[in-house]
Coordinates of C-alpha atoms in Angstrom, one line a residue:
Chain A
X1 CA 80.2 -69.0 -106.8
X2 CA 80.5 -70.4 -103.2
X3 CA 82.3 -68.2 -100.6
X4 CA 85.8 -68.0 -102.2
X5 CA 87.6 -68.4 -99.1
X6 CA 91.4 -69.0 -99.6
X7 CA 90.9 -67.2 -103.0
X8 CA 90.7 -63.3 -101.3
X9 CA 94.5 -63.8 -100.1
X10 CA 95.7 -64.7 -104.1
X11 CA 93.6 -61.9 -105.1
X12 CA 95.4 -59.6 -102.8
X13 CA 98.6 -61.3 -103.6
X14 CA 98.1 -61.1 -107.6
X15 CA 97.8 -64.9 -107.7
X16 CA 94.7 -65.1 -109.7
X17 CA 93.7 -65.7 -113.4
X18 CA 91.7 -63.1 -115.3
X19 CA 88.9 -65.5 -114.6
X20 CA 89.3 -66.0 -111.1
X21 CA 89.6 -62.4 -110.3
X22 CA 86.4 -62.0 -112.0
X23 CA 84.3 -64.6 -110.7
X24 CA 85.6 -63.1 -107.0
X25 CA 85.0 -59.7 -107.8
X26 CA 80.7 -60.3 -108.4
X27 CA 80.8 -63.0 -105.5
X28 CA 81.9 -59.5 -103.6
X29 CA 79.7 -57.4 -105.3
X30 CA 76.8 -59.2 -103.4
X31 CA 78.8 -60.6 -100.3
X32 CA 78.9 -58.5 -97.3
X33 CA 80.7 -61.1 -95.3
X34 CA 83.1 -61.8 -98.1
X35 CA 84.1 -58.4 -98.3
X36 CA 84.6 -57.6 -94.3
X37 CA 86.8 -61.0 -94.6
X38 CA 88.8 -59.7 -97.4
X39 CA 89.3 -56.2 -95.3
X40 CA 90.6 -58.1 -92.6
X41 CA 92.9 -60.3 -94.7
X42 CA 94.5 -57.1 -96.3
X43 CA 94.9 -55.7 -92.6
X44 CA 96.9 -58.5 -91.6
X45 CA 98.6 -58.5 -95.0
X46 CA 99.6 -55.1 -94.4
X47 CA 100.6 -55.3 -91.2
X48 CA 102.9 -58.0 -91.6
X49 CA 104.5 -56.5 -94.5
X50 CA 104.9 -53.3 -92.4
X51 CA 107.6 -54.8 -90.1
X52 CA 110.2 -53.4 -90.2
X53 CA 113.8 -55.0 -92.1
X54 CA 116.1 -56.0 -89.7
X55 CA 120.7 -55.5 -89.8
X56 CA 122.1 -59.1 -89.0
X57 CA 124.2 -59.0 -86.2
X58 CA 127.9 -58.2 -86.9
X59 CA 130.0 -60.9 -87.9
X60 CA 127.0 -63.1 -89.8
X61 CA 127.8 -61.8 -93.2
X62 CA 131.6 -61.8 -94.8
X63 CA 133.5 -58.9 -94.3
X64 CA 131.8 -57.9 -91.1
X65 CA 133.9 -58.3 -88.2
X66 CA 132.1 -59.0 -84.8
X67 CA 131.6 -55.8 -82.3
X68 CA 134.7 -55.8 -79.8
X69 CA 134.0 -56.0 -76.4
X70 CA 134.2 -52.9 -74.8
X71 CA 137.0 -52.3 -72.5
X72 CA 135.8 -52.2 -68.7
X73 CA 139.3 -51.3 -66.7
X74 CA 140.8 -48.1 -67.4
X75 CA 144.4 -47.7 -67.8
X76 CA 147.0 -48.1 -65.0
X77 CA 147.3 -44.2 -64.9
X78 CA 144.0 -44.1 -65.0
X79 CA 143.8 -45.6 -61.5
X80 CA 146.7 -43.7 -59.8
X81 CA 145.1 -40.4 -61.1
X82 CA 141.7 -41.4 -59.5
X83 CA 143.5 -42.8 -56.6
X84 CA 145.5 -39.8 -56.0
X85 CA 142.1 -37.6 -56.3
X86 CA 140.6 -39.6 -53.5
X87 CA 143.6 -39.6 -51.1
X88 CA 143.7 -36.1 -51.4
X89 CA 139.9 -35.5 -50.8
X90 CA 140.3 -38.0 -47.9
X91 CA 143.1 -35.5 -46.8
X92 CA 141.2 -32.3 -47.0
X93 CA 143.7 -31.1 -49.5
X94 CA 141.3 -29.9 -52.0
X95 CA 139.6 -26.7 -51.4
X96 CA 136.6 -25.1 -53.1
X97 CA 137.4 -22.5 -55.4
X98 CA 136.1 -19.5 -56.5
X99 CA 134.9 -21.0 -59.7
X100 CA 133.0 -23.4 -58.1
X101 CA 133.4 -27.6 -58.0
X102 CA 135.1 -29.0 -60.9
X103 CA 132.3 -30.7 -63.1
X104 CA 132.3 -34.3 -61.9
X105 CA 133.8 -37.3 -64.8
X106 CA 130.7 -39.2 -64.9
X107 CA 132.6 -41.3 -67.9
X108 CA 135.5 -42.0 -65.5
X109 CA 132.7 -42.6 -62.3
X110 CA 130.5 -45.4 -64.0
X111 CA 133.4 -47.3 -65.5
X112 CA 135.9 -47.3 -62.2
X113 CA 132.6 -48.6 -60.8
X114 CA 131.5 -50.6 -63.2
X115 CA 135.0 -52.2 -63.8
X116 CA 134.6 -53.0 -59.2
X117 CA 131.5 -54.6 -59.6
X118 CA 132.8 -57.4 -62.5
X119 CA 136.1 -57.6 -60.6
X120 CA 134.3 -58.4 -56.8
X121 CA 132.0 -61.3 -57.4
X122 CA 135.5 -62.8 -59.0
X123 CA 137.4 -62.1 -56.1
X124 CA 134.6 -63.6 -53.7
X125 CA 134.2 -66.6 -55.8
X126 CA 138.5 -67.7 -55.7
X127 CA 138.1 -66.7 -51.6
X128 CA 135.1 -68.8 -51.2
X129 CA 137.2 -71.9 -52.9
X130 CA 140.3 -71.1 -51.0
X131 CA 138.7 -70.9 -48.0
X132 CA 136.9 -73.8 -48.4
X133 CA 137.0 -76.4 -45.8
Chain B
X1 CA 120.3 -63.9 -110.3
X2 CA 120.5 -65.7 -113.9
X3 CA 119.5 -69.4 -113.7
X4 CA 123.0 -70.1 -115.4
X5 CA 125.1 -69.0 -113.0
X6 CA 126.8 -70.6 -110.1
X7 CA 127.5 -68.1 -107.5
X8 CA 130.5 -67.7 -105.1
X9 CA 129.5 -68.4 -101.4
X10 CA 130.5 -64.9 -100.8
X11 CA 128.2 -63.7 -103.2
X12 CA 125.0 -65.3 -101.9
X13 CA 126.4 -64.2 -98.3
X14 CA 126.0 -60.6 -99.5
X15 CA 122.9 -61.0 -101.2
X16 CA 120.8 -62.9 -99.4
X17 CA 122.1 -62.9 -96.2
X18 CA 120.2 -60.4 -94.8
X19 CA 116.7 -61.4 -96.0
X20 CA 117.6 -65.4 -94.3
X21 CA 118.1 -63.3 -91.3
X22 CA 115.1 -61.6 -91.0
X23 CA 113.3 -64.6 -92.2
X24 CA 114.9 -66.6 -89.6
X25 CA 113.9 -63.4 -86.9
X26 CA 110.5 -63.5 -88.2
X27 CA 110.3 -66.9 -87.8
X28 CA 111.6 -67.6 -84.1
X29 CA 111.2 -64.2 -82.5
X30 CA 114.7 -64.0 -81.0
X31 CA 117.8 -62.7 -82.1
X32 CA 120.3 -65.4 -81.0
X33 CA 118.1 -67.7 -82.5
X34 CA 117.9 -66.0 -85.9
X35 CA 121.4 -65.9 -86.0
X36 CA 121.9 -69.9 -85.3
X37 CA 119.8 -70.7 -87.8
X38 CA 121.0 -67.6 -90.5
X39 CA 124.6 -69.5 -89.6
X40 CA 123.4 -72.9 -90.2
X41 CA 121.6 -71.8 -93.4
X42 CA 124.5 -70.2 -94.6
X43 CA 126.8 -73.3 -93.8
X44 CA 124.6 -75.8 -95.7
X45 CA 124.8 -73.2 -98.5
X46 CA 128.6 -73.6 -98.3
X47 CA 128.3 -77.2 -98.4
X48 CA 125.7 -77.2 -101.2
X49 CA 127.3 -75.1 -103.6
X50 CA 130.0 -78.0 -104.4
X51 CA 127.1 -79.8 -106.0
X52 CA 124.7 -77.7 -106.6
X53 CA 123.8 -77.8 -110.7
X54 CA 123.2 -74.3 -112.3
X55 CA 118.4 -73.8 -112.0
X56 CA 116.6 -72.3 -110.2
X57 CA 119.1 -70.9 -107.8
X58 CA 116.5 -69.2 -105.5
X59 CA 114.1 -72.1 -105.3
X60 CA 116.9 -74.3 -103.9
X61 CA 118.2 -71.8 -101.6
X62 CA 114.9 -71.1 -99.8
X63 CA 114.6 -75.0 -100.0
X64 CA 118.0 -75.6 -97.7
X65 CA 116.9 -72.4 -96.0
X66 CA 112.9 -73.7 -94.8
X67 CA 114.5 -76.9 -94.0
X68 CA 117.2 -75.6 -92.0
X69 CA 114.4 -74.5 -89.8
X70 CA 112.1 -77.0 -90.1
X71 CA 115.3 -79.1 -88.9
X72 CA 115.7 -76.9 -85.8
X73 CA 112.2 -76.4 -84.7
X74 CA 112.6 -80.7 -85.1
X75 CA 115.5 -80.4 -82.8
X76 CA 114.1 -78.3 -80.3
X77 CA 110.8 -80.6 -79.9
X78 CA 113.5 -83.1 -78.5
X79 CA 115.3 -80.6 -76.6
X80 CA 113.2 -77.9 -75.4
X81 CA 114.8 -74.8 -74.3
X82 CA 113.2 -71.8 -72.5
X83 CA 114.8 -68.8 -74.7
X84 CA 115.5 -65.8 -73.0
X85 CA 113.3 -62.6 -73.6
X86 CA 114.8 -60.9 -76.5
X87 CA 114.9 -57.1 -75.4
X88 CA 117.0 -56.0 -78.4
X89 CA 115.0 -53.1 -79.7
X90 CA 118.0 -51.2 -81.3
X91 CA 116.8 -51.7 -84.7
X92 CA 114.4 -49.0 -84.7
X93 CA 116.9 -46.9 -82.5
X94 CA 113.8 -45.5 -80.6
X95 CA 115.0 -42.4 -78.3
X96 CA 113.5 -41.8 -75.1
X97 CA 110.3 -40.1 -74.9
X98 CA 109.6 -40.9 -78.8
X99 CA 106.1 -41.8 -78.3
X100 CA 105.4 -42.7 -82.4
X101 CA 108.4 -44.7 -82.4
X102 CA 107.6 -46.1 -79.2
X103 CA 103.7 -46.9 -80.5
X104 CA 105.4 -48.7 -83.6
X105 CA 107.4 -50.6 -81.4
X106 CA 104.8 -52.2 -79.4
X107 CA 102.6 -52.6 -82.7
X108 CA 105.9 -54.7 -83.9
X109 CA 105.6 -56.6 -80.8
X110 CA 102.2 -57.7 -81.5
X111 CA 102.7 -58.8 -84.8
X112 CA 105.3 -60.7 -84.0
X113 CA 103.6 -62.3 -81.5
X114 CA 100.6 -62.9 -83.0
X115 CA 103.3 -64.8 -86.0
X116 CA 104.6 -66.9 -83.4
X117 CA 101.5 -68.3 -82.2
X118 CA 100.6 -69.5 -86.2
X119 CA 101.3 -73.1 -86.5
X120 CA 104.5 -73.7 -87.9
X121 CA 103.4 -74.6 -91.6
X122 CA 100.9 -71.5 -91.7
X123 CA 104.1 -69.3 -90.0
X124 CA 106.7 -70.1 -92.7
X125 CA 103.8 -69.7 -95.4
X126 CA 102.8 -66.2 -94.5
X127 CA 106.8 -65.2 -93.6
X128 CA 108.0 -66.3 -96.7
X129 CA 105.2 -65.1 -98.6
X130 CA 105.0 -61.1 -96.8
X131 CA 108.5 -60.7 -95.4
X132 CA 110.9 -62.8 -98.1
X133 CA 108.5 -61.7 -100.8
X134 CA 108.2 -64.9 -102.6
X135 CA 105.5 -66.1 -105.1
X136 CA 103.2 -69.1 -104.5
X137 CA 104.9 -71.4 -106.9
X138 CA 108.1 -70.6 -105.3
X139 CA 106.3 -71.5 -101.7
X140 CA 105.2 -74.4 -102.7
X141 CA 108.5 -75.5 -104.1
X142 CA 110.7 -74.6 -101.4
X143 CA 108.0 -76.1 -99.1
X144 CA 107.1 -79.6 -101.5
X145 CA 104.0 -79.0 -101.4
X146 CA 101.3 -78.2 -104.0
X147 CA 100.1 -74.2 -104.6
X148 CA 96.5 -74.7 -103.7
X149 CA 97.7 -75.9 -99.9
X150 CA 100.3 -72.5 -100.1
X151 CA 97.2 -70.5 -100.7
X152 CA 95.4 -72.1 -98.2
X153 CA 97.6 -71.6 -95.4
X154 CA 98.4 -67.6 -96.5
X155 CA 94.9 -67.2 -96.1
X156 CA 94.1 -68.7 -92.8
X157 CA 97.2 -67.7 -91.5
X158 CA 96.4 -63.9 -92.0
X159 CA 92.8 -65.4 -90.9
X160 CA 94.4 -66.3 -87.4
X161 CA 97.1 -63.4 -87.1
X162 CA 93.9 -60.7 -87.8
X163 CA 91.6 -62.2 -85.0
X164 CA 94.7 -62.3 -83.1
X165 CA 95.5 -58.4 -83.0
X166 CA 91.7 -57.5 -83.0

């Protein structure tokens, strides 16, 4: 038999007659290039069936609903607490105590800040058309 | 599922939906992009099912599903888009500092780039045949072409993807 070529990928796959698989397994028997290809091919077989299975986004199948967006701005309390906080730091009103600083709200921090940042380039972007010669 | 029966949209949703995802991932190499074409797939399904007569149910939904993206990647020839790098990696939920999860990671990577660069024919043969798990006569007839060029472009596309990640 000639190099069988195509045929070492059916073999791995169990796409071969009796007869085939036979006729490939004594061309291997004596075929050291043969059997470094067929090495190889089960490497990339492998590999490729090593990858891992994937979730569909939300929403793609029936029944799943589509992630809600998160929500940036915090309530309207929300502000006036934090804007109470930072007139009376501004004030000198709050004093260190003997327990130490009260442990910061890093939740609260990042999302006042965050919810700035998506709010400012808005509020540039109406200015810069009102403004507009 | 039975060759006899005729199932509901829903049902083929819930079954299958999933693997035409991942296909369609394997396939493009970006999430959005799986999901236009996992959409589309699922659409012609929708459509199809009105006059679809009871076979081989599986052979002619990887049919609409290979030329769904044999469609798109037509599509895209004419309209060429740069896609965004897809930095989703939540899958595996990899943790900081998980240095096995983080080697499997980037051994995903390379796989899936060294699918990408397969031809398209060789790419759809190889996905459908290691991720989708389908035979070679069911290759060849969602594909329309004969087993003996199926075998022929498994093998040289596992040819091409092993010098690639050597």
């Amino acid at each position: 038999m000639t190099h069988p070529g195509d045929l070492l990928s059916a073999l791995l796959d169990g796409e071969l007659t009796p007869e085939e698989i036979g006729a490939v397994s004594e061309h291997l028997d004596m075929c050291a290039a043969c059997r470094a290809e067929l090495e190889a091919t089960a490497a990339a077989r492998t590999a490729l069936r090593s990858l891992p299975v994937l979730d569909p986004p939300p929403g793609l199948l029936p029944g799943t609903a589509p992630v809600p967006r998160r929500r940036m701005l915090r309530p309207v309390w929300g502000w006036v607490a934090a804007g109470a906080a930072a007139l009376a730091l501004s004030m000198g009103l709050v004093l260190g105590t003997a327990a130490g600083p009260a442990p910061m709200n890093l939740d609260g921090f990042s999302e006042q800040h965050t919810a700035r940042i998506l709010v400012q380039p808005g509020v540039q972007a109406v200015r810069a058309v009102v403004e507009a010669p | 599922m039975t060759d006899e029966a005729v199932p509901s949209w829903e049902e083929v949703a819930h079954r299958y939906g999933r693997t035409i995802y991942n296909f369609a991932y394997r396939l493009t190499g970006h999430r959005d992009d799986a999901l236009d074409l996992s959409q589309e797939v699922l659409l012609r399904v929708r459509k199809g099912l009105r006059s679809y007569q009871p076979g081989s149910f599986e052979g002619w939904l990887w049919r609409i599903t290979r030329n769904a993206f044999i469609d798109e990647t037509r599509r895209r020839k004419r309209r060429p888009t740069v896609p965004l790098p897809d930095d989703d990696r939540s899958p595996l939920g990899v943790a900081p500092g998980a240095d096995e999860a983080l080697a499997a990671m980037r051994l995903d990577d390379d796989i899936q780039a060294a699918l990408l660069a397969l031809p398209i024919e060789f790419r759809e043969a190889v996905v459908l045949c290691d991720v989708v798990g389908l035979t070679y006569d069911e290759i060849a007839a969602a594909a329309g072409v004969p087993v003996g060029t199926v075998r022929s472009r498994i093998h040289r596309g596992r040819s091409m993807m092993r010098a690639r990640l050597s």
